[in-house]
mmCIF file of C-alpha atoms and ligand atoms in Angstrom:
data_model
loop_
_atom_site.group_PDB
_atom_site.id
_atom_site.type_symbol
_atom_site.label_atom_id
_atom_site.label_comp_id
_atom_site.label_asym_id
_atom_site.label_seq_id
_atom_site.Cartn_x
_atom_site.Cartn_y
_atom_site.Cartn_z
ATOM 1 C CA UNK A 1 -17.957 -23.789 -4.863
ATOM 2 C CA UNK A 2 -19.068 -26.270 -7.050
ATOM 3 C CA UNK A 3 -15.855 -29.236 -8.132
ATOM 4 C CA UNK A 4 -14.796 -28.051 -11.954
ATOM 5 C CA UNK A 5 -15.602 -30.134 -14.399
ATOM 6 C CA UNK A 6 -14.456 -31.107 -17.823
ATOM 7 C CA UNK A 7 -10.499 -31.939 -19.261
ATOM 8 C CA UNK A 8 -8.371 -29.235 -17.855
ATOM 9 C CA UNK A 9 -7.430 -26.395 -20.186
ATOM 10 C CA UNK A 10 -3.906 -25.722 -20.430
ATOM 11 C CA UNK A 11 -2.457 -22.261 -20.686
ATOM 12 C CA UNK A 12 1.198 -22.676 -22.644
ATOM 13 C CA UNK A 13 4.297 -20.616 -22.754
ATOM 14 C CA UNK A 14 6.018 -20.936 -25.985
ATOM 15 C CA UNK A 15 8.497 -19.315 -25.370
ATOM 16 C CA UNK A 16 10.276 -16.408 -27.813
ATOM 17 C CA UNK A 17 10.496 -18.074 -31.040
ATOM 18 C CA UNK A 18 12.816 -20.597 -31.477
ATOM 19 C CA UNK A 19 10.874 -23.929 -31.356
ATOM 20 C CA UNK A 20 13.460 -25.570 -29.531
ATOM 21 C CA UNK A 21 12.814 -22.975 -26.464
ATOM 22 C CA UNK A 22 9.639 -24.855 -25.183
ATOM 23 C CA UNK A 23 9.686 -26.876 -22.183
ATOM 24 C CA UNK A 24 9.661 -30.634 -22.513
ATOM 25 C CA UNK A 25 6.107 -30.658 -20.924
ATOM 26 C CA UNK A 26 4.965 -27.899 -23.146
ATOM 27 C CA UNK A 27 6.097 -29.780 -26.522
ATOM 28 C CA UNK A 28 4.517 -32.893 -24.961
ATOM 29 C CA UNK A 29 1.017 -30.839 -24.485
ATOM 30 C CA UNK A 30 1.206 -29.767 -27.701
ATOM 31 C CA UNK A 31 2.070 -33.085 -29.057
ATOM 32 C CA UNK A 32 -1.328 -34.782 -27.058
ATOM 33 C CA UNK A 33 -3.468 -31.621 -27.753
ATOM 34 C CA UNK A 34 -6.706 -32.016 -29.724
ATOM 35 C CA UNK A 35 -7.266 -28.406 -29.637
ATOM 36 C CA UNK A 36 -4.455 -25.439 -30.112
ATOM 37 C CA UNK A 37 -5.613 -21.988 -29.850
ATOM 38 C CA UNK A 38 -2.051 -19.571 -30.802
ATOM 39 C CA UNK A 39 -1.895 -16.045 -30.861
ATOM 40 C CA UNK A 40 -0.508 -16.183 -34.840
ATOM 41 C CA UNK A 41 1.050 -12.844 -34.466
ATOM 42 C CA UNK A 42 4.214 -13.908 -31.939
ATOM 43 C CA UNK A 43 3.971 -17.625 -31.904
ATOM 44 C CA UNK A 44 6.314 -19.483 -33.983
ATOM 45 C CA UNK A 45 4.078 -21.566 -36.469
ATOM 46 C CA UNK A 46 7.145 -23.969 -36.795
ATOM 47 C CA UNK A 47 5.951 -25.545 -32.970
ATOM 48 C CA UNK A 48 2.632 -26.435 -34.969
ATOM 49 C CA UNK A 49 4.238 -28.485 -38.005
ATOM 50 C CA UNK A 50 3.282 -31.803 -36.955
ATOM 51 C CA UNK A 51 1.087 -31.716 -33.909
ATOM 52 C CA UNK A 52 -2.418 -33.748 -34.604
ATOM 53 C CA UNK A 53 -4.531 -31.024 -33.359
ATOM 54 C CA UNK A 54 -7.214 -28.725 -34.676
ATOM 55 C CA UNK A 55 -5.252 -25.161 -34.884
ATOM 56 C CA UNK A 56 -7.085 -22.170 -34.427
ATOM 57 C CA UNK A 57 -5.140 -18.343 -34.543
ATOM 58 C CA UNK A 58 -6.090 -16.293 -32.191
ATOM 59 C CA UNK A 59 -5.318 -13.169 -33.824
ATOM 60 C CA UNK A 60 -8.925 -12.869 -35.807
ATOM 61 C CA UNK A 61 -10.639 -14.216 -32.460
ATOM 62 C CA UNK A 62 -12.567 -12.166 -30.222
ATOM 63 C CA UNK A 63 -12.105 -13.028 -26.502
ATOM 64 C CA UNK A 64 -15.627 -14.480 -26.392
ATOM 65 C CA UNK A 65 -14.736 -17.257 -29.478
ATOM 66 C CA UNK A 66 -11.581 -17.785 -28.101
ATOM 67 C CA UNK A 67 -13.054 -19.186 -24.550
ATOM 68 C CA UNK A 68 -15.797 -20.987 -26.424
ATOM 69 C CA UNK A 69 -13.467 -23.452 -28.025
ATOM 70 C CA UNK A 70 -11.752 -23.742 -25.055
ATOM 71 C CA UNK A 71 -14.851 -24.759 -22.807
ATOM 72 C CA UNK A 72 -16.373 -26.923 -25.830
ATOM 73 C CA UNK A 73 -13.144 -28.902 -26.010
ATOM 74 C CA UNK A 74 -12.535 -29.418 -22.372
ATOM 75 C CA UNK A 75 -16.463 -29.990 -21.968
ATOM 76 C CA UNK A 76 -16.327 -32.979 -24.888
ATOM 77 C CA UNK A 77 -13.530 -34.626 -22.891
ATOM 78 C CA UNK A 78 -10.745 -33.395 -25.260
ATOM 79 C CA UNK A 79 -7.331 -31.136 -24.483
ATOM 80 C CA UNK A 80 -7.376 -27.921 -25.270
ATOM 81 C CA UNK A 81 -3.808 -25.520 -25.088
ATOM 82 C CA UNK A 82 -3.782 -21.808 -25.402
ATOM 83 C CA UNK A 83 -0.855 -21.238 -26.511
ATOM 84 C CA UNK A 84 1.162 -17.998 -25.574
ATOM 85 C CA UNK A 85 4.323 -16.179 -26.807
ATOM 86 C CA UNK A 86 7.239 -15.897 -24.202
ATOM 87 C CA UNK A 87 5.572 -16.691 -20.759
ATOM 88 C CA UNK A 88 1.788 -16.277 -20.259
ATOM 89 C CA UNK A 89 2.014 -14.826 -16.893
ATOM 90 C CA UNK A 90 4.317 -11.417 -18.680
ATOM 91 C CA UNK A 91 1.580 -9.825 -20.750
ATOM 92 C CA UNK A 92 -0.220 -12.398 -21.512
ATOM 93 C CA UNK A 93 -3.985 -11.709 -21.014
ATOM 94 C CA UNK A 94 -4.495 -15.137 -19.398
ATOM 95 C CA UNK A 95 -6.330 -13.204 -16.701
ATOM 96 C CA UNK A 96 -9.542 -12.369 -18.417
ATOM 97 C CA UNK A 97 -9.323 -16.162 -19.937
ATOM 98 C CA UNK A 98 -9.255 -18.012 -16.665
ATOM 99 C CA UNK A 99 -11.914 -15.716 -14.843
ATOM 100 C CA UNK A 100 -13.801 -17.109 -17.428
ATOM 101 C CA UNK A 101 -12.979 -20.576 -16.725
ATOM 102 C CA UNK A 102 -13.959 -20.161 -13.363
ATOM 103 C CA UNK A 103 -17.283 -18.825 -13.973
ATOM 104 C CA UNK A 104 -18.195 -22.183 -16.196
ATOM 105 C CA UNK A 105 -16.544 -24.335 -13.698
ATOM 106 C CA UNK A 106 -13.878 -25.537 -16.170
ATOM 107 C CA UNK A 107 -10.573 -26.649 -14.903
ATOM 108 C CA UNK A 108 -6.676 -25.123 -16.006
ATOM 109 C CA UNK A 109 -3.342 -25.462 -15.300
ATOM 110 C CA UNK A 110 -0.608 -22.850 -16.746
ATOM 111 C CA UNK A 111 2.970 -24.128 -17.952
ATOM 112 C CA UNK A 112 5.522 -21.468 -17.903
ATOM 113 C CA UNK A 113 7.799 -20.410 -21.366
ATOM 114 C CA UNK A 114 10.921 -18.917 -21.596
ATOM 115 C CA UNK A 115 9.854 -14.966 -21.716
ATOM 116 C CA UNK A 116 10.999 -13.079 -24.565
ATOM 117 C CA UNK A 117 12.850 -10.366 -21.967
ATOM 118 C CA UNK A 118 15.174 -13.515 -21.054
ATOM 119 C CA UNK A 119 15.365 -14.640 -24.945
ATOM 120 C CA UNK A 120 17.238 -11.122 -25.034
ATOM 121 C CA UNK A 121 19.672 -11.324 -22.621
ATOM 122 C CA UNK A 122 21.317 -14.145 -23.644
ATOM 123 C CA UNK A 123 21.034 -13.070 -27.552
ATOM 124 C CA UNK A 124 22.886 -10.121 -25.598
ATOM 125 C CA UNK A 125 24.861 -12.285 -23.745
ATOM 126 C CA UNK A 126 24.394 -10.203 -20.333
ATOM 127 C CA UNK A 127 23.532 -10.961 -17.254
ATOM 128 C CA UNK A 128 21.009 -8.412 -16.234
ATOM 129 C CA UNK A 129 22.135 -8.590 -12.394
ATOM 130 C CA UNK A 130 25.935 -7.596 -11.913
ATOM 131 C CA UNK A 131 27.150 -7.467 -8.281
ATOM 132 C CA UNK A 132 27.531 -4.216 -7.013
ATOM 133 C CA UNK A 133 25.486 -2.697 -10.037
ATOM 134 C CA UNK A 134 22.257 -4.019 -10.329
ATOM 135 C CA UNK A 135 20.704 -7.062 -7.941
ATOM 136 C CA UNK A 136 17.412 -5.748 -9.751
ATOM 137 C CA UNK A 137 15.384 -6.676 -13.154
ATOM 138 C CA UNK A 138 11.983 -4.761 -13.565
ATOM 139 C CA UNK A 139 10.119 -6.207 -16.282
ATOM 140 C CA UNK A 140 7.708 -3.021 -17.682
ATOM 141 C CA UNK A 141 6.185 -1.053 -20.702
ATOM 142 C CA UNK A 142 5.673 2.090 -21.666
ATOM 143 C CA UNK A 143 2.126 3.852 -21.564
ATOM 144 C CA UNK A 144 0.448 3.576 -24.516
ATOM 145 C CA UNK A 145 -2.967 2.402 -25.817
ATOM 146 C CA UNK A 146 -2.853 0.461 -22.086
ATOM 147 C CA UNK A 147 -2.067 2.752 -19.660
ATOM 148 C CA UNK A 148 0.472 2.498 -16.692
ATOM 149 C CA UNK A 149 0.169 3.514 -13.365
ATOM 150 C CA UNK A 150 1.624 6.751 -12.656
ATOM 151 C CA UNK A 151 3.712 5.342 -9.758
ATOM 152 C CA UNK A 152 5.351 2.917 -11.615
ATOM 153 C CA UNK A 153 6.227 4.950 -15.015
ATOM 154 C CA UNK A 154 9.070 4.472 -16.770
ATOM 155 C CA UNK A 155 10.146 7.690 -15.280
ATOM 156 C CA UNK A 156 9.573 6.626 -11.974
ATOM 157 C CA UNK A 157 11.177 3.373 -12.508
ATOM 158 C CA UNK A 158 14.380 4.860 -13.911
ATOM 159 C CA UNK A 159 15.484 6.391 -10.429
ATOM 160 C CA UNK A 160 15.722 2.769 -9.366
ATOM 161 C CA UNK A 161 18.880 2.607 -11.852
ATOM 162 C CA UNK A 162 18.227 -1.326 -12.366
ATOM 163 C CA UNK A 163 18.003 -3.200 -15.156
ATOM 164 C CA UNK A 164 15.047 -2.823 -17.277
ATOM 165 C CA UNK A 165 13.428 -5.108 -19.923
ATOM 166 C CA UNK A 166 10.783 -2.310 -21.310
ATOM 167 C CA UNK A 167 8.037 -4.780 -23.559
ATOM 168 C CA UNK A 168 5.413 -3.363 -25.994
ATOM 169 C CA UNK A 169 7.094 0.008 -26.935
ATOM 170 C CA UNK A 170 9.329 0.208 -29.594
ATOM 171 C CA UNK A 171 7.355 1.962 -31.594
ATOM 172 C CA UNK A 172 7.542 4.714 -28.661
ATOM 173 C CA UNK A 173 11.225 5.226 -28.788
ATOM 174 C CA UNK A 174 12.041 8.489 -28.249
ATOM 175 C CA UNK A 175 9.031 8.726 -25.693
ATOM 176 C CA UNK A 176 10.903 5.786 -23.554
ATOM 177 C CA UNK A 177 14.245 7.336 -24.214
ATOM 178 C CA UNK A 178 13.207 10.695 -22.918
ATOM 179 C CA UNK A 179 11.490 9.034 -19.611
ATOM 180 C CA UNK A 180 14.339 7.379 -19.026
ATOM 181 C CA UNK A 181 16.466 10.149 -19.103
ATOM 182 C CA UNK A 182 14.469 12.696 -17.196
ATOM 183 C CA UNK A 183 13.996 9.691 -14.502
ATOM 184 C CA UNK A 184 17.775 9.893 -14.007
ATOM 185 C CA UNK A 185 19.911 7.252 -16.019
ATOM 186 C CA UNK A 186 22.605 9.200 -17.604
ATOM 187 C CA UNK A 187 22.401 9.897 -21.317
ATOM 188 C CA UNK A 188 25.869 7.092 -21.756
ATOM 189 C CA UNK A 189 23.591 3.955 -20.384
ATOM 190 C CA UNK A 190 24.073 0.978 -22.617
ATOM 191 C CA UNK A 191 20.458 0.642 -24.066
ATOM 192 C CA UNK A 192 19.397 -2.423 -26.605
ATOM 193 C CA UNK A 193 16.930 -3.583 -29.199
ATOM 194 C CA UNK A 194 16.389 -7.256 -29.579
ATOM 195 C CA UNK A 195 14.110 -7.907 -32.089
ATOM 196 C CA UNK A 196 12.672 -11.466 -32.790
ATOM 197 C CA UNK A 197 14.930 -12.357 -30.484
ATOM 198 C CA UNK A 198 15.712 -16.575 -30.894
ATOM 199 C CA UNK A 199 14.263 -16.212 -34.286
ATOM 200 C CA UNK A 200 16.440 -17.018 -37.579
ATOM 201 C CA UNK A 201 15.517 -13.412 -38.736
ATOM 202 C CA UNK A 202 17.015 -12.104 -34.615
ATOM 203 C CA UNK A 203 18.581 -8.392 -35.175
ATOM 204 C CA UNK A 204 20.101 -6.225 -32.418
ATOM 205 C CA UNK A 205 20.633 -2.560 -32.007
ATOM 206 C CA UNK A 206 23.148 -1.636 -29.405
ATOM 207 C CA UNK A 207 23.383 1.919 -28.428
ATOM 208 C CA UNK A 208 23.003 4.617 -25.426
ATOM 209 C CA UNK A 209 20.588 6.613 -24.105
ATOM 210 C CA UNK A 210 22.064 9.177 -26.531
ATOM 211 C CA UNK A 211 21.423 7.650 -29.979
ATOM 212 C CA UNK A 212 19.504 4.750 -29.445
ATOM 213 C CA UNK A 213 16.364 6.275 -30.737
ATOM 214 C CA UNK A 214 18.092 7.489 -34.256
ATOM 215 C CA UNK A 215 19.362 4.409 -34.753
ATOM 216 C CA UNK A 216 16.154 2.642 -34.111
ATOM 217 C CA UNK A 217 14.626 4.963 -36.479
ATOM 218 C CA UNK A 218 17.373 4.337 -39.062
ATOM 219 C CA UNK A 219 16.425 0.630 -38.721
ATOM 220 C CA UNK A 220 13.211 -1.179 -39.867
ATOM 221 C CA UNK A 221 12.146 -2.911 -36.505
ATOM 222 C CA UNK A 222 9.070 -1.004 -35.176
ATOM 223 C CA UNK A 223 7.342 -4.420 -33.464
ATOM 224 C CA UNK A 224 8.224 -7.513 -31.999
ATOM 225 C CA UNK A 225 10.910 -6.167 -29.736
ATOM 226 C CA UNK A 226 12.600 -6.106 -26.793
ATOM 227 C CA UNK A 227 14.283 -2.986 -25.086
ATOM 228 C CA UNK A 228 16.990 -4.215 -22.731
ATOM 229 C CA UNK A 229 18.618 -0.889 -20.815
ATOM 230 C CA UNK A 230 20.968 -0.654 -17.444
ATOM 231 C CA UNK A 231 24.692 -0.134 -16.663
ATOM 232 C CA UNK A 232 24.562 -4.057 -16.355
ATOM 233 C CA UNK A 233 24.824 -4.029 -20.502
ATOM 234 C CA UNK A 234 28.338 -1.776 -19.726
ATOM 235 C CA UNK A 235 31.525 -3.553 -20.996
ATOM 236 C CA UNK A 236 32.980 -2.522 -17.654
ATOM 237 C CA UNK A 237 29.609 -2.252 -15.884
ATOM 238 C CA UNK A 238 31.306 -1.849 -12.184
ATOM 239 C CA UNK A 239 33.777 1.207 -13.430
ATOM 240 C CA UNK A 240 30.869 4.111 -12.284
ATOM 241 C CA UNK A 241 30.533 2.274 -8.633
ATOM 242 C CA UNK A 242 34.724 1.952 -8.453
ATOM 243 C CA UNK A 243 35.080 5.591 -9.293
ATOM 244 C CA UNK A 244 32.160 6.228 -6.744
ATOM 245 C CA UNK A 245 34.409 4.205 -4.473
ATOM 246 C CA UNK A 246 37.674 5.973 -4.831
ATOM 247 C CA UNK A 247 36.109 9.585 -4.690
ATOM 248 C CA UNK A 248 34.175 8.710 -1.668
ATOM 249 C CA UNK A 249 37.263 6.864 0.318
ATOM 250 C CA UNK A 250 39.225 9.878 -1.067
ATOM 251 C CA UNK A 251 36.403 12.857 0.580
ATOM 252 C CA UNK A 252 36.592 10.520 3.790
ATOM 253 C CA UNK A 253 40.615 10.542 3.803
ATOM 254 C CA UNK A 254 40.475 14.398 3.389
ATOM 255 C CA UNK A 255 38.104 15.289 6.015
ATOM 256 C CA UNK A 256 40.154 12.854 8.418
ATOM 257 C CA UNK A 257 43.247 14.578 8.033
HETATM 258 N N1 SAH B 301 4.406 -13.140 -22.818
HETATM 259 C C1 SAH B 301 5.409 -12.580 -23.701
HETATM 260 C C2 SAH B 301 5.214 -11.100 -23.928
HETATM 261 C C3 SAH B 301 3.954 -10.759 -24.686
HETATM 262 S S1 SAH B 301 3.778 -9.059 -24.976
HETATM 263 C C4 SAH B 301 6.791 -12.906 -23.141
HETATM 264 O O1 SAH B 301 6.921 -13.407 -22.028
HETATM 265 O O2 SAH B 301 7.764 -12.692 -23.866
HETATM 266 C C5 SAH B 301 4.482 -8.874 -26.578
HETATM 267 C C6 SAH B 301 5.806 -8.145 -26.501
HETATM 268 O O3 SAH B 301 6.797 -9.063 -26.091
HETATM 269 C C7 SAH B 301 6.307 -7.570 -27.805
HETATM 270 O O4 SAH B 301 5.796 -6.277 -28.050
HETATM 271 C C8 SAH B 301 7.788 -7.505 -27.559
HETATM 272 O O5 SAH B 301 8.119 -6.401 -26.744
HETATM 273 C C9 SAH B 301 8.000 -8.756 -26.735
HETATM 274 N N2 SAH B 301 8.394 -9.929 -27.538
HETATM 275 C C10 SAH B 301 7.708 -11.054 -27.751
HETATM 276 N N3 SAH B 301 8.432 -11.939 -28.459
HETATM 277 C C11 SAH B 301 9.629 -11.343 -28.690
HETATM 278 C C12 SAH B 301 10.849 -11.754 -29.310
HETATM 279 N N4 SAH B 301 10.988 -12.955 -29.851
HETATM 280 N N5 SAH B 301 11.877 -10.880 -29.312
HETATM 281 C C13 SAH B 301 11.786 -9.662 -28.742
HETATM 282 N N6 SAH B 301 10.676 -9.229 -28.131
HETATM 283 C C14 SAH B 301 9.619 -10.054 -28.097
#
């Protein structure tokens, strides 16, 4: 293997929205960049506002333009950042993008971003593993355009009974709400919609298995959300196991008698 050549590229995470959830080292990047490639869509333009660099959005780019000014910039010397919502390694397509690199011998590093699946926890203000509920977070998405294994549909992934932060589908509600269901979380499982979560324009939409999709319906947010789902979102999210607990030490005290 040849030694790659050129200014490394950096791959960015964001993070969700608010510009004040980048790392340090990613506003730095951006600060020293001479060349910012952002997928307009989900990035925040407010990181851009005073950075020095050329800007280019992503979002009318084909893949093949899109590595072109990357391996121009880092071939002239210069820094180029692709910058992606959330974290680049959840979704992000940086895949395709660094095979690429590879081929033309052109050096990268990746800097994680707070992912938008954590952005809507805390606008939740859960923690997604509760002892003696869930030790468990499955980051997923529900089939669509891109398909998903059949092993690891949301149906599938329901038995698990963990807590689930379903990207991509919220324009598929009542398909992910009736997966979930037949996979075996009871129709009274706290289920959420974060949308824009960390943005100024954040809105939430609490509900259960049972009416989350009417209400998300009733609502206008169809992209840019989160589903957050699991007994971890419960008020009392240890009551099912205690009542487990008590009719199981109660069965055992019977048949000992
Ligand atoms: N890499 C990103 C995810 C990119 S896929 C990350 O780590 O967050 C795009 C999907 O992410 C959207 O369909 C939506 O489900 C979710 N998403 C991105 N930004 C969001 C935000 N601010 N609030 C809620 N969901 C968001």
């Amino acid at each position: 293997m040849s030694t790659p050549i050129g200014t490394p590229v950096v791959f960015l995470g964001a993070g969700p929205g608010d510009p004040e959830l980048i790392t340090l080292k990613g506003r730095r990047l951006l600060d020293e960049a001479d060349v910012i490639v952002y997928a307009g869509s989900l990035v925040n333009p407010a990181l851009l506002d005073k950075v020095q660099a050329e800007i280019h959005d992503s979002a009318g780019m084909t893949l093949d333009e899109v590595l072109s000014v990357l391996i121009a910039t880092s071939q002239a010397g210069k820094k180029a950042v692709r910058l992606h919502t959330g974290d680049p390694a959840i979704y992000g397509a940086i895949r395709e993008q660094m095979q690429r690199l590879d081929a033309k011998d052109i050096p990268y590093e990746v800097v994680p971003g707070v992912s938008s699946a954590l952005a809507a926890a805390a606008a939740l203000q859960a923690e997604l593993t509760v002892p003696e509920v869930t030790q468990t977070v499955i980051f997923t998405r529900q089939a669509g355009r891109t398909p998903v294994p059949e092993q690891e549909s949301l149906r599938k992934l329901a038995a698990i009974q963990a807590s689930m932060c379903i990207f991509l589908s919220v324009s598929m509600m009542a398909t992910v709400v009736g997966e979930l269901t037949a996979g075996g979380y009871p129709k009274d499982t706290p289920i959420a919609v974060v949308e824009k979560a960390s943005w100024p324009d954040q809105q939430i939409v609490q509900g259960t298995l049972a009416d989350i999709a009417d209400k998300i319906k009733a609502s206008a947010i169809r992209k840019t959300a989160m589903i957050v789902v699991g007994r971890a979102l419960s008020d009392d999210p240890t009551a099912v196991s205690k009542l487990y607990d008590a009719s199981f030490s109660h069965e055992y005290r019977s048949r000992s008698t």
